[in-house]
mmCIF file of C-alpha atoms in Angstrom:
data_model
loop_
_atom_site.group_PDB
_atom_site.id
_atom_site.type_symbol
_atom_site.label_atom_id
_atom_site.label_comp_id
_atom_site.label_asym_id
_atom_site.label_seq_id
_atom_site.Cartn_x
_atom_site.Cartn_y
_atom_site.Cartn_z
ATOM 1 C CA MET I 1 35.648 -14.203 21.886
ATOM 2 C CA ILE I 2 35.276 -10.967 23.919
ATOM 3 C CA SER I 3 39.030 -10.271 23.876
ATOM 4 C CA ILE I 4 39.746 -11.325 20.367
ATOM 5 C CA LEU I 5 36.916 -9.255 18.851
ATOM 6 C CA ASP I 6 36.681 -6.540 21.428
ATOM 7 C CA LEU I 7 32.981 -7.170 21.896
ATOM 8 C CA ASN I 8 30.980 -4.421 23.529
ATOM 9 C CA LYS I 9 29.112 -6.813 25.755
ATOM 10 C CA SER I 10 29.000 -10.524 26.690
ATOM 11 C CA PRO I 11 27.921 -13.295 24.281
ATOM 12 C CA VAL I 12 24.874 -14.992 25.784
ATOM 13 C CA GLY I 13 24.252 -18.663 26.342
ATOM 14 C CA VAL I 14 20.606 -20.091 26.190
ATOM 15 C CA LYS I 15 19.701 -23.392 27.662
ATOM 16 C CA PHE I 16 16.224 -24.874 27.223
ATOM 17 C CA LEU I 17 14.868 -26.440 30.453
ATOM 18 C CA GLU I 18 12.299 -29.151 29.997
ATOM 19 C CA THR I 19 11.126 -29.148 33.641
ATOM 20 C CA ASP I 20 10.830 -26.593 36.452
ATOM 21 C CA GLU I 21 13.159 -28.783 38.598
ATOM 22 C CA LYS I 22 16.055 -28.190 36.159
ATOM 23 C CA ALA I 23 16.193 -24.502 36.917
ATOM 24 C CA PRO I 24 19.702 -23.558 38.234
ATOM 25 C CA VAL I 25 20.198 -21.927 41.493
ATOM 26 C CA ASN I 26 21.313 -18.397 42.305
ATOM 27 C CA VAL I 27 19.643 -16.843 39.317
ATOM 28 C CA GLU I 28 16.984 -14.200 38.856
ATOM 29 C CA PHE I 29 13.555 -15.410 37.793
ATOM 30 C CA LEU I 30 12.142 -12.777 35.596
ATOM 31 C CA GLU I 31 8.548 -11.731 35.580
ATOM 32 C CA LYS I 32 6.696 -10.345 32.560
ATOM 33 C CA HIS I 33 9.738 -9.923 30.327
ATOM 34 C CA ARG I 34 10.149 -10.280 26.582
ATOM 35 C CA TYR I 35 12.697 -12.915 25.472
ATOM 36 C CA CYS I 36 14.778 -10.130 23.843
ATOM 37 C CA GLN I 37 14.782 -8.224 27.126
ATOM 38 C CA ALA I 38 16.064 -11.351 28.944
ATOM 39 C CA LEU I 39 18.935 -11.495 26.400
ATOM 40 C CA MET I 40 19.662 -7.880 26.895
ATOM 41 C CA LYS I 41 20.069 -8.383 30.674
ATOM 42 C CA ALA I 42 22.192 -11.432 30.113
ATOM 43 C CA ARG I 43 24.583 -9.659 27.738
ATOM 44 C CA SER I 44 25.010 -7.052 30.465
ATOM 45 C CA GLY I 45 26.021 -9.632 33.047
ATOM 46 C CA GLU I 46 22.824 -10.904 34.569
ATOM 47 C CA ASP I 47 21.972 -14.604 35.012
ATOM 48 C CA VAL I 48 18.274 -15.091 34.474
ATOM 49 C CA VAL I 49 15.556 -17.668 34.021
ATOM 50 C CA LEU I 50 12.354 -16.927 31.952
ATOM 51 C CA ALA I 51 9.442 -19.271 32.374
ATOM 52 C CA GLY I 52 6.831 -19.768 29.703
ATOM 53 C CA GLU I 53 4.060 -18.040 31.625
ATOM 54 C CA GLU I 54 6.349 -14.974 32.181
ATOM 55 C CA ILE I 55 7.088 -14.231 28.491
ATOM 56 C CA SER I 56 5.293 -11.079 27.803
ATOM 57 C CA CYS I 57 5.703 -11.105 24.039
ATOM 58 C CA PRO I 58 2.889 -13.332 22.536
ATOM 59 C CA ALA I 59 4.922 -14.027 19.385
ATOM 60 C CA ALA I 60 7.922 -15.281 21.311
ATOM 61 C CA ALA I 61 5.646 -17.420 23.521
ATOM 62 C CA VAL I 62 4.346 -19.152 20.389
ATOM 63 C CA ALA I 63 7.937 -19.679 19.110
ATOM 64 C CA PHE I 64 8.918 -21.610 22.222
ATOM 65 C CA GLY I 65 5.647 -23.540 22.305
ATOM 66 C CA PHE I 66 4.267 -21.932 25.470
ATOM 67 C CA ARG I 67 0.908 -20.771 24.132
ATOM 68 C CA PRO I 68 -1.023 -20.262 20.870
ATOM 69 C CA LEU I 69 -0.818 -17.197 18.624
ATOM 70 C CA PRO I 70 -3.546 -14.659 19.321
ATOM 71 C CA GLU I 71 -5.963 -14.261 16.493
ATOM 72 C CA LYS I 72 -5.057 -10.662 15.753
ATOM 73 C CA LEU I 73 -1.447 -11.598 15.112
ATOM 74 C CA GLU I 74 -2.372 -14.824 13.273
ATOM 75 C CA SER I 75 -4.532 -12.874 10.901
ATOM 76 C CA GLY I 76 -1.745 -10.400 10.097
ATOM 77 C CA LYS I 77 -3.914 -7.539 11.344
ATOM 78 C CA GLY I 78 -1.720 -7.023 14.403
ATOM 79 C CA LEU I 79 1.316 -6.121 12.159
ATOM 80 C CA VAL I 80 -0.864 -3.646 10.261
ATOM 81 C CA GLY I 81 -1.675 -2.057 13.496
ATOM 82 C CA PHE I 82 1.973 -1.738 14.415
ATOM 83 C CA GLY I 83 2.665 -0.131 10.993
ATOM 84 C CA ILE I 84 4.976 -3.002 10.071
ATOM 85 C CA VAL I 85 3.056 -4.094 6.976
ATOM 86 C CA SER I 86 0.252 -2.553 5.007
ATOM 87 C CA ASP I 87 -1.390 -5.768 3.817
ATOM 88 C CA PRO I 88 -2.654 -8.273 6.578
ATOM 89 C CA GLU I 89 -2.042 -11.169 4.164
ATOM 90 C CA VAL I 90 1.741 -10.380 4.255
ATOM 91 C CA GLY I 91 1.622 -10.366 8.059
ATOM 92 C CA LYS I 92 -0.257 -13.662 8.013
ATOM 93 C CA GLU I 93 2.357 -15.278 5.810
ATOM 94 C CA MET I 94 5.164 -14.104 7.992
ATOM 95 C CA PHE I 95 3.648 -15.840 10.982
ATOM 96 C CA GLU I 96 2.768 -18.966 8.993
ATOM 97 C CA GLY I 97 6.363 -19.405 8.126
ATOM 98 C CA MET I 98 7.556 -19.179 11.678
ATOM 99 C CA SER I 99 9.883 -21.879 12.913
ATOM 100 C CA LYS I 100 8.807 -22.986 16.450
ATOM 101 C CA LEU I 101 9.186 -25.605 19.124
ATOM 102 C CA LYS I 102 6.430 -28.171 19.847
ATOM 103 C CA PRO I 103 3.969 -27.149 22.513
ATOM 104 C CA GLY I 104 5.146 -28.326 25.920
ATOM 105 C CA GLN I 105 8.649 -29.229 24.666
ATOM 106 C CA ILE I 106 10.262 -26.896 27.212
ATOM 107 C CA GLN I 107 9.115 -25.138 30.344
ATOM 108 C CA GLN I 108 11.785 -22.455 30.990
ATOM 109 C CA LEU I 109 14.735 -20.743 29.409
ATOM 110 C CA HIS I 110 18.030 -20.208 31.340
ATOM 111 C CA ILE I 111 19.784 -17.137 29.761
ATOM 112 C CA PHE I 112 23.233 -16.171 30.964
ATOM 113 C CA PRO I 113 26.467 -14.396 30.077
ATOM 114 C CA LEU I 114 28.533 -16.971 28.226
ATOM 115 C CA GLU I 115 31.610 -16.562 30.553
ATOM 116 C CA LYS I 116 29.419 -17.694 33.454
ATOM 117 C CA ALA I 117 28.350 -20.863 31.801
ATOM 118 C CA GLU I 118 28.184 -23.965 34.015
ATOM 119 C CA TYR I 119 27.156 -26.221 31.152
ATOM 120 C CA ILE I 120 27.090 -26.217 27.362
ATOM 121 C CA PRO I 121 24.265 -23.922 26.138
ATOM 122 C CA ASP I 122 21.922 -25.075 23.495
ATOM 123 C CA ILE I 123 22.446 -21.749 21.646
ATOM 124 C CA VAL I 124 24.941 -18.990 21.713
ATOM 125 C CA ILE I 125 23.717 -15.476 20.766
ATOM 126 C CA VAL I 126 25.925 -12.457 20.062
ATOM 127 C CA GLU I 127 24.619 -8.892 19.479
ATOM 128 C CA ASP I 128 27.246 -6.509 18.252
ATOM 129 C CA TYR I 129 28.581 -4.533 15.213
ATOM 130 C CA PRO I 130 28.318 -6.476 11.955
ATOM 131 C CA GLU I 131 32.096 -6.375 11.463
ATOM 132 C CA LYS I 132 32.637 -8.319 14.712
ATOM 133 C CA LEU I 133 29.868 -10.803 13.885
ATOM 134 C CA MET I 134 31.465 -11.310 10.548
ATOM 135 C CA TRP I 135 34.494 -12.898 12.159
ATOM 136 C CA ILE I 136 32.343 -15.170 14.147
ATOM 137 C CA ALA I 137 30.628 -16.178 10.966
ATOM 138 C CA LEU I 138 33.956 -16.786 9.283
ATOM 139 C CA ALA I 139 35.162 -18.956 12.141
ATOM 140 C CA TYR I 140 31.857 -20.902 11.978
ATOM 141 C CA LEU I 141 32.252 -21.327 8.172
ATOM 142 C CA HIS I 142 35.740 -22.728 8.791
ATOM 143 C CA ALA I 143 34.372 -25.118 11.344
ATOM 144 C CA VAL I 144 31.817 -26.559 8.894
ATOM 145 C CA GLY I 145 34.425 -26.969 6.061
ATOM 146 C CA GLY I 146 33.758 -23.889 4.105
ATOM 147 C CA LYS I 147 30.066 -24.439 3.318
ATOM 148 C CA ARG I 148 28.384 -21.102 2.644
ATOM 149 C CA ILE I 149 26.076 -19.763 5.376
ATOM 150 C CA GLU I 150 22.466 -19.347 4.537
ATOM 151 C CA SER I 151 20.467 -16.996 6.787
ATOM 152 C CA SER I 152 16.689 -16.876 7.250
ATOM 153 C CA THR I 153 14.605 -14.090 8.565
ATOM 154 C CA ALA I 154 11.237 -12.350 8.247
ATOM 155 C CA ILE I 155 12.570 -9.184 9.924
ATOM 156 C CA LEU I 156 10.284 -10.370 12.721
ATOM 157 C CA GLN I 157 11.145 -12.277 15.892
ATOM 158 C CA ALA I 158 14.864 -11.765 15.290
ATOM 159 C CA THR I 159 16.023 -13.018 18.762
ATOM 160 C CA CYS I 160 13.445 -15.616 19.537
ATOM 161 C CA VAL I 161 13.058 -17.298 16.144
ATOM 162 C CA ASP I 162 15.943 -16.170 13.949
ATOM 163 C CA ALA I 163 18.729 -16.318 16.544
ATOM 164 C CA THR I 164 17.445 -19.073 18.721
ATOM 165 C CA ILE I 165 14.802 -21.396 17.322
ATOM 166 C CA ILE I 166 16.209 -21.664 13.829
ATOM 167 C CA PRO I 167 19.784 -22.450 14.909
ATOM 168 C CA PHE I 168 18.420 -25.022 17.401
ATOM 169 C CA LEU I 169 16.151 -26.843 14.966
ATOM 170 C CA SER I 170 18.493 -26.679 12.001
ATOM 171 C CA GLN I 171 21.713 -26.975 13.980
ATOM 172 C CA ARG I 172 23.339 -24.192 12.039
ATOM 173 C CA MET I 173 24.265 -20.496 12.378
ATOM 174 C CA ASN I 174 21.795 -17.742 11.542
ATOM 175 C CA PHE I 175 22.891 -14.163 10.994
ATOM 176 C CA VAL I 176 20.064 -11.483 11.083
ATOM 177 C CA TYR I 177 19.409 -7.814 11.174
ATOM 178 C CA GLY I 178 17.114 -7.433 14.142
ATOM 179 C CA CYS I 179 13.452 -6.645 14.096
ATOM 180 C CA TYR I 180 10.864 -4.090 15.062
ATOM 181 C CA GLY I 181 10.196 -5.694 18.401
ATOM 182 C CA CYS I 182 13.733 -6.297 19.733
ATOM 183 C CA ARG I 183 14.833 -2.782 18.631
ATOM 184 C CA ASP I 184 11.804 -1.236 20.291
ATOM 185 C CA ALA I 185 12.061 -3.268 23.506
ATOM 186 C CA THR I 186 15.904 -3.419 24.142
ATOM 187 C CA ASP I 187 19.047 -1.359 24.047
ATOM 188 C CA LEU I 188 20.071 -2.993 20.680
ATOM 189 C CA GLY I 189 21.802 -0.169 18.842
ATOM 190 C CA GLU I 190 21.076 0.860 15.273
ATOM 191 C CA HIS I 191 24.530 -0.232 14.252
ATOM 192 C CA GLU I 192 24.243 -3.673 15.801
ATOM 193 C CA ALA I 193 23.016 -6.911 14.373
ATOM 194 C CA ILE I 194 22.527 -10.384 15.806
ATOM 195 C CA LEU I 195 23.666 -14.020 15.199
ATOM 196 C CA GLY I 196 22.950 -17.301 16.875
ATOM 197 C CA PHE I 197 24.638 -20.651 16.621
ATOM 198 C CA PRO I 198 24.479 -24.079 18.391
ATOM 199 C CA GLY I 199 26.522 -24.129 21.582
ATOM 200 C CA SER I 200 28.169 -27.366 20.477
ATOM 201 C CA MET I 201 29.940 -25.349 17.803
ATOM 202 C CA LEU I 202 31.627 -23.028 20.261
ATOM 203 C CA PRO I 203 35.013 -24.852 20.755
ATOM 204 C CA LYS I 204 35.705 -24.950 17.005
ATOM 205 C CA ILE I 205 34.558 -21.350 16.521
ATOM 206 C CA ILE I 206 36.876 -20.111 19.257
ATOM 207 C CA GLU I 207 39.708 -22.175 17.903
ATOM 208 C CA HIS I 208 39.471 -20.489 14.531
ATOM 209 C CA LEU I 209 38.830 -17.080 15.980
ATOM 210 C CA GLU I 210 42.188 -17.343 17.762
ATOM 211 C CA TYR I 211 43.761 -18.189 14.429
ATOM 212 C CA LEU I 212 42.038 -15.181 12.762
ATOM 213 C CA GLY I 213 43.128 -13.012 15.628
ATOM 214 C CA LYS I 214 46.830 -13.526 14.842
ATOM 215 C CA THR I 215 46.851 -11.969 11.337
ATOM 216 C CA ALA I 216 43.540 -11.582 9.452
ATOM 217 C CA ILE I 217 41.643 -9.470 12.015
ATOM 218 C CA PRO I 218 44.330 -6.963 12.840
ATOM 219 C CA ARG I 219 45.390 -6.609 9.260
ATOM 220 C CA SER I 220 41.742 -6.050 8.051
ATOM 221 C CA ARG I 221 41.120 -3.526 10.760
ATOM 222 C CA SER I 222 44.242 -1.627 10.040
ATOM 223 C CA LYS I 223 42.743 -0.736 6.594
ATOM 224 C CA GLY I 224 46.193 -0.924 4.929
ATOM 225 C CA ALA I 225 44.934 -1.363 1.426
ATOM 226 C CA PHE I 226 42.510 1.528 1.873
ATOM 227 C CA SER I 227 45.383 3.696 3.178
ATOM 228 C CA LEU I 228 47.392 2.967 0.058
ATOM 229 C CA LEU I 229 44.484 3.885 -2.083
ATOM 230 C CA LYS I 230 44.054 7.180 -0.314
ATOM 231 C CA GLY I 231 47.742 7.864 -0.685
ATOM 232 C CA LYS I 232 47.575 7.088 -4.367
ATOM 233 C CA ASP I 233 44.641 9.358 -4.828
ATOM 234 C CA LYS I 234 46.387 12.151 -2.997
ATOM 235 C CA TRP I 235 49.463 11.684 -5.243
ATOM 236 C CA VAL I 236 47.366 11.788 -8.385
ATOM 237 C CA LYS I 237 45.587 14.882 -7.242
ATOM 238 C CA ASP I 238 48.835 16.617 -6.188
ATOM 239 C CA CYS I 239 50.353 15.821 -9.660
ATOM 240 C CA SER I 240 47.313 17.080 -11.436
ATOM 241 C CA ASN I 241 47.565 20.385 -9.555
#
């Protein structure tokens, strides 16, 4: 995936750990990190574990079933305070529509660069330029027989809910823009977006990415049709002069 698409950083694997005993060895156990920050470290090469009690973002902690949503966020007033919405009822609705795991369903999250995977991840997450994510989405679409991809987002909890929980619960890809929180707390660039898909889909996605890499990707990136248009426009302009 990295070589075919020339990704800027590593795709990330996420594995849900149901008990403390399942935590892998030789990893860094993060303290007081946001989930999006753990993803940032993993896509830069770090192999980390984030336990429920160490997730510092209250909204992400709710999404993974680690603790209840604080009243200020549940009421929507917290989003007003952040300047995200002007009406608390809008913020309240955004949280009420949140997809989340059942309380106690998992205990920890193993988050790692995909090339270091020792087992099949529950979810694969890629953060990069939309053009590169587009090819992954096309490969996924081919793997599911051409069915159109439907994405869901509240422009809130982009990495924890949109790119992780929704793909896990619905067993489908989700392609999103990012959110206030992950853009504030990580190095996610203004030109980058995010997608997540079930790890079980990875072999089929890679198989079709290899196919796309033979003709479609290099041809599209060469912008041949655009070059012809520019040449035609120049010819018309020269003739007019």
